[in-house]
Coordinates of C-alpha atoms in Angstrom, one line a residue:
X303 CA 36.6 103.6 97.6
X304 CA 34.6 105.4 100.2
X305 CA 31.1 106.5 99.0
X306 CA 31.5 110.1 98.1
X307 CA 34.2 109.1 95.7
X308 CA 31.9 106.4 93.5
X309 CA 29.1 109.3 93.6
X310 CA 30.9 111.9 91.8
X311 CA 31.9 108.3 89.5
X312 CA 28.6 107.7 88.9
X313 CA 27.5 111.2 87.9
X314 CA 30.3 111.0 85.3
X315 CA 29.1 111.9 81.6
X316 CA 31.0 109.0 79.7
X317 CA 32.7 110.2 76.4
X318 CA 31.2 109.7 73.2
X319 CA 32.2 106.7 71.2
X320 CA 33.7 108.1 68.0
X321 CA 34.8 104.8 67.0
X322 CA 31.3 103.9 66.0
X323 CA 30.1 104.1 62.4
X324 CA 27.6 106.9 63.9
X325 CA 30.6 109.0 65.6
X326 CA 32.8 109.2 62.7
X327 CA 29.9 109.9 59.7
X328 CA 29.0 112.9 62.4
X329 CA 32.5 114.3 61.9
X330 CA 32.8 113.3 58.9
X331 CA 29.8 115.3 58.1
X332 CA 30.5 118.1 59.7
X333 CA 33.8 118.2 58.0
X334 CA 31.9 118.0 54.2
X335 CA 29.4 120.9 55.3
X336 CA 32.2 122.8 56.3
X337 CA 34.2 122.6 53.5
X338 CA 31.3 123.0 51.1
X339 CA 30.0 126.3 53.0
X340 CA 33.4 127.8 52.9
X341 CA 33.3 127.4 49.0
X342 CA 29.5 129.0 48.7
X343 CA 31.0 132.1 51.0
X344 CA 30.9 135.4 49.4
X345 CA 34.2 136.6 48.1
X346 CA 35.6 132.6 47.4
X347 CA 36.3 131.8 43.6
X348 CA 34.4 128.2 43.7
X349 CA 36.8 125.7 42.0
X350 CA 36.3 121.8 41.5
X351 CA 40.0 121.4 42.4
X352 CA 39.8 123.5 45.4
X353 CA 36.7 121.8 46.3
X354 CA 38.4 118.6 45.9
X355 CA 41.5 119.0 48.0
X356 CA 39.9 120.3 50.7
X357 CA 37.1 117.8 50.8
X358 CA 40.0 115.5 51.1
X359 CA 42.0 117.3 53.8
X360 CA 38.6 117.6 56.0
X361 CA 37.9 114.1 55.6
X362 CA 41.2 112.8 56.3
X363 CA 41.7 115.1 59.0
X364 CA 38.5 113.8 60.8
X365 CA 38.9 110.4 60.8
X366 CA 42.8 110.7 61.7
X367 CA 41.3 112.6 65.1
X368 CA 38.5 110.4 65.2
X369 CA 40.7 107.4 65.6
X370 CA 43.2 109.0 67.6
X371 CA 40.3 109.8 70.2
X372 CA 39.2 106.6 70.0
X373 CA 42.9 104.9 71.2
X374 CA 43.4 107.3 73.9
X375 CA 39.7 107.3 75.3
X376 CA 40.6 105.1 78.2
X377 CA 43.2 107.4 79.3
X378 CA 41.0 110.8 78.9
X379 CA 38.2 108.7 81.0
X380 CA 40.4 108.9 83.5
X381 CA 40.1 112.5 84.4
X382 CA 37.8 114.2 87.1
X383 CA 34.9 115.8 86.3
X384 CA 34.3 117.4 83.0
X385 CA 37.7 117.2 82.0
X386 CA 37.6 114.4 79.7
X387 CA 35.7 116.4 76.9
X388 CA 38.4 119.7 77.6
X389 CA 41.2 117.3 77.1
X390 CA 39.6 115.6 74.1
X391 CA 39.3 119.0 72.7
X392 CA 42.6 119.8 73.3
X393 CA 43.8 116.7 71.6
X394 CA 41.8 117.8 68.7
X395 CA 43.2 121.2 68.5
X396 CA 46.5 120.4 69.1
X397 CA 46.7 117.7 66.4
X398 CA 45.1 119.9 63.7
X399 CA 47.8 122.3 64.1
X400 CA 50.6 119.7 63.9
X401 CA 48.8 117.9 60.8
X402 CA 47.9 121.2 59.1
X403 CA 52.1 122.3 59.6
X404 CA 53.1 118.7 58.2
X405 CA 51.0 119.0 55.3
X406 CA 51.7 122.8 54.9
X407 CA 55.4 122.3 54.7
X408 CA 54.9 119.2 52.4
X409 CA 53.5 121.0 49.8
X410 CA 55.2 123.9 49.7
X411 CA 58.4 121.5 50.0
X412 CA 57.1 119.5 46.8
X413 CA 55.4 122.7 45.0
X414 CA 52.8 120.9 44.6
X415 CA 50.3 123.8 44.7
X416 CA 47.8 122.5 47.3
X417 CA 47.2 125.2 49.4
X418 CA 47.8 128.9 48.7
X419 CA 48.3 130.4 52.1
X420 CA 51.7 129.9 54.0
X421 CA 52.2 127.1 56.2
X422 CA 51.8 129.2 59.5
X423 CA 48.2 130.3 58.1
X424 CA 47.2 127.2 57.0
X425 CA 47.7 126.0 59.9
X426 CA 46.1 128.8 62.1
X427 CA 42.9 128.5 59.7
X428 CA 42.6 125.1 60.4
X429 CA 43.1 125.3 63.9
X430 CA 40.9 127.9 64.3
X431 CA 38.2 125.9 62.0
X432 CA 38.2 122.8 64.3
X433 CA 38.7 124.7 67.8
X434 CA 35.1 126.2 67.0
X435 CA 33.6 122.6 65.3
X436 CA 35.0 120.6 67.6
X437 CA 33.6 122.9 70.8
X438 CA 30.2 122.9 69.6
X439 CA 30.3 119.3 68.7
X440 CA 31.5 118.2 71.9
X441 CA 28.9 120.3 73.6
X442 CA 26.5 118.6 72.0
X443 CA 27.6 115.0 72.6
X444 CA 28.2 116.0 76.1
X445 CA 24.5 117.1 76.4
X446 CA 23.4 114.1 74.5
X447 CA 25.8 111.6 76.8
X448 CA 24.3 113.6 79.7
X449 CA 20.8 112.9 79.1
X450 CA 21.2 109.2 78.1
X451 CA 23.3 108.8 81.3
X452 CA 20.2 110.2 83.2
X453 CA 17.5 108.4 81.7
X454 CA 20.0 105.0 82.4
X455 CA 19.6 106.2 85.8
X456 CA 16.0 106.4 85.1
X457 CA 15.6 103.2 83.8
X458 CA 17.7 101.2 86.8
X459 CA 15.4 103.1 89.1
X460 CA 12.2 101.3 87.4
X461 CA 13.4 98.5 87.6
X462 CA 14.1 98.7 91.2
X463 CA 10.6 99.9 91.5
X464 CA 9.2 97.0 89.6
X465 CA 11.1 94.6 91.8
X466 CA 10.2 96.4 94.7
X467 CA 6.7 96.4 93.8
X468 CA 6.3 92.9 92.6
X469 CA 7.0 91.2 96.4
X470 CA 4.4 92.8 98.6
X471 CA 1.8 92.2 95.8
X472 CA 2.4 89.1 94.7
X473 CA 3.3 87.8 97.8
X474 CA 0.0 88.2 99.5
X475 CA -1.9 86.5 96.9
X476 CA 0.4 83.8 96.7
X477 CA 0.2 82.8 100.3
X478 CA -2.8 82.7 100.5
X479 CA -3.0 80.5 97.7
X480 CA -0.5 78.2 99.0
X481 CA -2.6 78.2 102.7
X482 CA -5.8 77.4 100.6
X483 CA -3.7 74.6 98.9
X484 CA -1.7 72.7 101.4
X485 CA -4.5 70.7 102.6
X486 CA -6.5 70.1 99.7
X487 CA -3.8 70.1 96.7
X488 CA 0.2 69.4 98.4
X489 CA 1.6 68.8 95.2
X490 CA -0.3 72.2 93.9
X491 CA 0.7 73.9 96.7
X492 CA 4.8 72.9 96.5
X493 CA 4.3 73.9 92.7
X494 CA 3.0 77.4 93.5
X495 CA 6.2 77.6 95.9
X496 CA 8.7 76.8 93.8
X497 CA 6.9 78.9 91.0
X498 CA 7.2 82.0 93.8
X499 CA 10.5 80.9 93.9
X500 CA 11.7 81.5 90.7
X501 CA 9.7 84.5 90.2
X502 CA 11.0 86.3 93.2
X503 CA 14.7 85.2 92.2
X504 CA 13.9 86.9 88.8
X505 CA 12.8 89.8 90.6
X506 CA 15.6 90.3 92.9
X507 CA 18.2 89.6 89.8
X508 CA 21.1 92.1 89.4
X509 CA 21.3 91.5 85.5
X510 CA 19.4 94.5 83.5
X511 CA 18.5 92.0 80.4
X512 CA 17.6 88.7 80.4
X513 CA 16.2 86.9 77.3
X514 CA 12.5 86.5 75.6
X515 CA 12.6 82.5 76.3
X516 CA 13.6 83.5 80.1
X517 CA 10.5 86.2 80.2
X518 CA 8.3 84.1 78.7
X519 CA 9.2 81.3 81.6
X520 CA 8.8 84.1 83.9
X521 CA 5.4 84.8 82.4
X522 CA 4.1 81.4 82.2
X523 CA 5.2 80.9 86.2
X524 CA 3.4 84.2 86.8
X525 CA 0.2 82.6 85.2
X526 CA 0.4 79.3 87.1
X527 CA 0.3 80.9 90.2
X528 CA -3.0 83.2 89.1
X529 CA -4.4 80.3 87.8
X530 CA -3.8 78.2 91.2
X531 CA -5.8 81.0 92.9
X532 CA -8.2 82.3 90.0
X533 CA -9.4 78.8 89.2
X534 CA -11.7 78.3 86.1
X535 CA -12.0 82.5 86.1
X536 CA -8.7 82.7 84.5
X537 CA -7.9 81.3 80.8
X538 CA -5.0 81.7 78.8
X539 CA -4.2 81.3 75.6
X540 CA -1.0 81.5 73.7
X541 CA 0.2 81.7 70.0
X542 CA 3.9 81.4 70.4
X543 CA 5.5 79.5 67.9
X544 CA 9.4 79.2 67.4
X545 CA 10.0 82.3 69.3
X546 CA 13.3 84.0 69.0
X547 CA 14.0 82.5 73.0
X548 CA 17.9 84.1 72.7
X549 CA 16.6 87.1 71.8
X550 CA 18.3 90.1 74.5
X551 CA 15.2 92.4 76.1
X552 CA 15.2 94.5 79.0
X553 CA 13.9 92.1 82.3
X554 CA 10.9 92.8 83.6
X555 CA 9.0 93.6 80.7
X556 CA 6.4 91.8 80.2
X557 CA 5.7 90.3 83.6
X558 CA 4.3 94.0 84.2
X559 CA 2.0 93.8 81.1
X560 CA 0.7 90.2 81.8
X561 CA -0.2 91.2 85.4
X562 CA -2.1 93.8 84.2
X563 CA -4.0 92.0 82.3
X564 CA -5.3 89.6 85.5
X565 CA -5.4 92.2 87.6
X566 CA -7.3 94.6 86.0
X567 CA -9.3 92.3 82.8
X568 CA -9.8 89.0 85.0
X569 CA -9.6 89.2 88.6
X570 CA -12.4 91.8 88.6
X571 CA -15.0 90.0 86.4
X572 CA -17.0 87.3 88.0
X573 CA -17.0 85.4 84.9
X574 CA -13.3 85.5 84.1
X575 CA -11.9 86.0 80.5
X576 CA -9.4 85.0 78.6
X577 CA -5.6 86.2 78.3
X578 CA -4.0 85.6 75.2
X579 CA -0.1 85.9 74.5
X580 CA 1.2 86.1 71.0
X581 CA 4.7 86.2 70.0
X582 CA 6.3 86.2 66.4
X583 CA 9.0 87.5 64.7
X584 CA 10.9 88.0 61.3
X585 CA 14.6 89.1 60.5
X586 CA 14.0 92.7 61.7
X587 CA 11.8 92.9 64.9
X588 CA 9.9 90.6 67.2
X589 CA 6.8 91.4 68.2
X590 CA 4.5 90.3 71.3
X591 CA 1.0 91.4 72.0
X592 CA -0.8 91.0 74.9
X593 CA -4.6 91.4 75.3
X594 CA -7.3 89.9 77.7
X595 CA -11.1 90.5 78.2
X596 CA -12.6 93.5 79.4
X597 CA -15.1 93.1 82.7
X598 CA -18.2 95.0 82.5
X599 CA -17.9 97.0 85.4
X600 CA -15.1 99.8 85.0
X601 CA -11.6 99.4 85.5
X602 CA -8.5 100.9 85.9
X603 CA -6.1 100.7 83.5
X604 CA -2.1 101.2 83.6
X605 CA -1.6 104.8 83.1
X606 CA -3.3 105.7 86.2
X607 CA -0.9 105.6 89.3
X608 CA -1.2 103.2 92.3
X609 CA -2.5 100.0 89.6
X610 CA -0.4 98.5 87.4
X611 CA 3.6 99.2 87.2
X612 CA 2.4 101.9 84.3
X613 CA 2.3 101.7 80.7
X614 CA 4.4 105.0 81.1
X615 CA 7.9 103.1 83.0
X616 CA 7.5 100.3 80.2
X617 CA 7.3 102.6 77.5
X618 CA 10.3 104.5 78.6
X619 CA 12.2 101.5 79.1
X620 CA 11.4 100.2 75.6
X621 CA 13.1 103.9 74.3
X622 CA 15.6 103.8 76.2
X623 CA 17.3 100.4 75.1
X624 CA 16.0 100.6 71.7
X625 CA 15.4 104.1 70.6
X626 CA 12.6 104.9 67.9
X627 CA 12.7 101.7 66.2
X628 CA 10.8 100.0 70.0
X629 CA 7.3 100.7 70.2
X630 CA 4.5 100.2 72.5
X631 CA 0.5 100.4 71.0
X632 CA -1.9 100.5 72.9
X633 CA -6.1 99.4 71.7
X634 CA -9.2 99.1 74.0
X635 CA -11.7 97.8 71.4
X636 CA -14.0 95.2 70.9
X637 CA -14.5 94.6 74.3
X638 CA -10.6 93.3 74.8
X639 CA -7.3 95.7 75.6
X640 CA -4.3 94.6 74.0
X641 CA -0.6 95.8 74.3
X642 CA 1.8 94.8 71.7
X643 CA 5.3 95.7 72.2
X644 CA 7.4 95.8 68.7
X645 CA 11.4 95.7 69.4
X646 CA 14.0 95.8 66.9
X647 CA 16.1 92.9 66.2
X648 CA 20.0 93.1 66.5
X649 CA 19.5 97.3 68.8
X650 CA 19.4 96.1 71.8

């Protein structure tokens, strides 16, 4: 596959997945509010029964589409280009027209009195009904596919930056640490190696999501090497007990927070402080602060570009893999900052 081929691939706005519970209760929605304005419409003799049936009809009629979308999905995804959501439309269309004929020519074949109209405008009614629904609806998920799809994009570029960022940094500092070692401290300075080791092969790891137990390694390995090279400036202190470890986060996200904290709450006081990692959790979220000692002298925080990996990239990631429900708070009081980052359980 030569590389303008997986380009116009990657810029591909993926279909909707109306086989989720959120999918089908959006149809199925639609359908009801349909159905309910057409009864309030000027001119319409409101009728339980009439209300009835066709509540019925909409609902059946959206979840038949809904799963037939759903099987053939892997063949629309196929297509070039935008074509996927014209051919799901079609598919729409066209079905609603045979359904609507089929369930016409029933009831007029059994007399059972469910529709009025003749078959033929049934079935144009209908066809015309979901043609419109089903155009706007799709527009709509295609916007809404579009703009997760960018800010995926968004997010994989982060992380490139953050792993980017991470080995110029960090690598400085830990050499020197390691030269300042070798003579006085071997076994210290193999340790800060093979801590570099692991932090850089984190760094440089394909995978998107790794686990709490695997960042909180990650963490600690960062804070060794600090440590090595901060001495007695640099304390740490943790409240972690029986953490979630299998619990799925994005990787690289609290790495960012806890360097902060040294590089910008302990490295510039000449008296240290203390760094203090929390981490607990309960059936719906998990959440881990992060706060260290403020210096005297002014500092630069996160937000402000060239220090830090930004509060900003972490926040975004946290929305993008968990929506609403992730948060990020930020205090500076008390002579401490703290970050705590809240993340819903079983959303990632």
């Amino acid at each position: 596959m030569n590389r303008s081929h997986r380009d116009r691939d990657d810029t591909r706005v993926p279909l909707p997945d109306l086989c989720s519970v959120q999918g089908l209760f959006a149809l199925v929605l639609v359908a009801g509010i349909t159905i309910t304005v057409m009864q309030l419409a000027p001119g319409v003799r409101p009728g339980w029964r009439a209300f009835s049936v066709g509540m019925l009809f909409a609902v059946w009629l959206s979840i038949v589409l809904a799963a037939s979308v759903c099987i053939l999905r892997p063949w629309f995804e196929r297509l070039p280009a935008a074509l996927p959501y014209l051919a799901v439309w079609s598919w729409m269309l066209l079905m609603t027209l045979l359904l609507s004929a089929l369930i016409g020519w029933i009831d007029h074949a059994l007399r059972l009195g469910l529709t009025r109209q003749s078959t033929l405008a049934f079935s144009v009614v209908n066809g015309t009904l979901v043609a419109l629904i089903a155009a706007a609806l799709l527009r709509y998920f295609y916007v809404l596919m579009q703009w997760r799809a960018r800010l995926a994009a968004v997010s994989r570029a982060q992380v490139q930056a953050l792993q980017a960022r991470i080995r110029p940094h960090f690598l400085f500092n830990s050499m020197n640490t390691v030269a300042a070692l070798v003579r006085v401290d071997p076994g210290a300075a193999e340790r800060t190696v093979e801590d570099l080791a692991d932090l850089f092969r984190a760094a440089l790891a394909s995978d998107s999501e790794g686990t709490l137990g695997e960042e909180l390694d990650l963490v600690d390995r960062y804070l060794d090497i600090e440590q090595r090279r901060l001495g007695d400036r640099l304390r740490v202190q943790r409240d972690i007990v029986d953490p979630p470890i299998d619990f799925t986060l994005p990787r690289l996200l609290l790495q960012p927070l806890v360097e902060n904290a040294v590089r910008h709450g302990i490295q510039p006081s000449r008296e240290g402080g203390t760094v203090r990692i929390a981490v607990d959790a309960d059936e719906h979220e998990v959440r881990i602060a992060i706060d260290n000692s403020v210096p005297r002298e002014p500092v630069t925080t996160l937000d402000e570009d060239g220090h830090g990996h930004g509060l900003h990239s972490v926040r975004e990631r946290i929305a993008y893999h968990y929506g609403e429900r992730g948060r990020l708070q930020v205090e500076d009081a008390d002579g401490r900052y703290a970050v705590r980052v809240i993340l819903p359980r079983g959303a990632a």
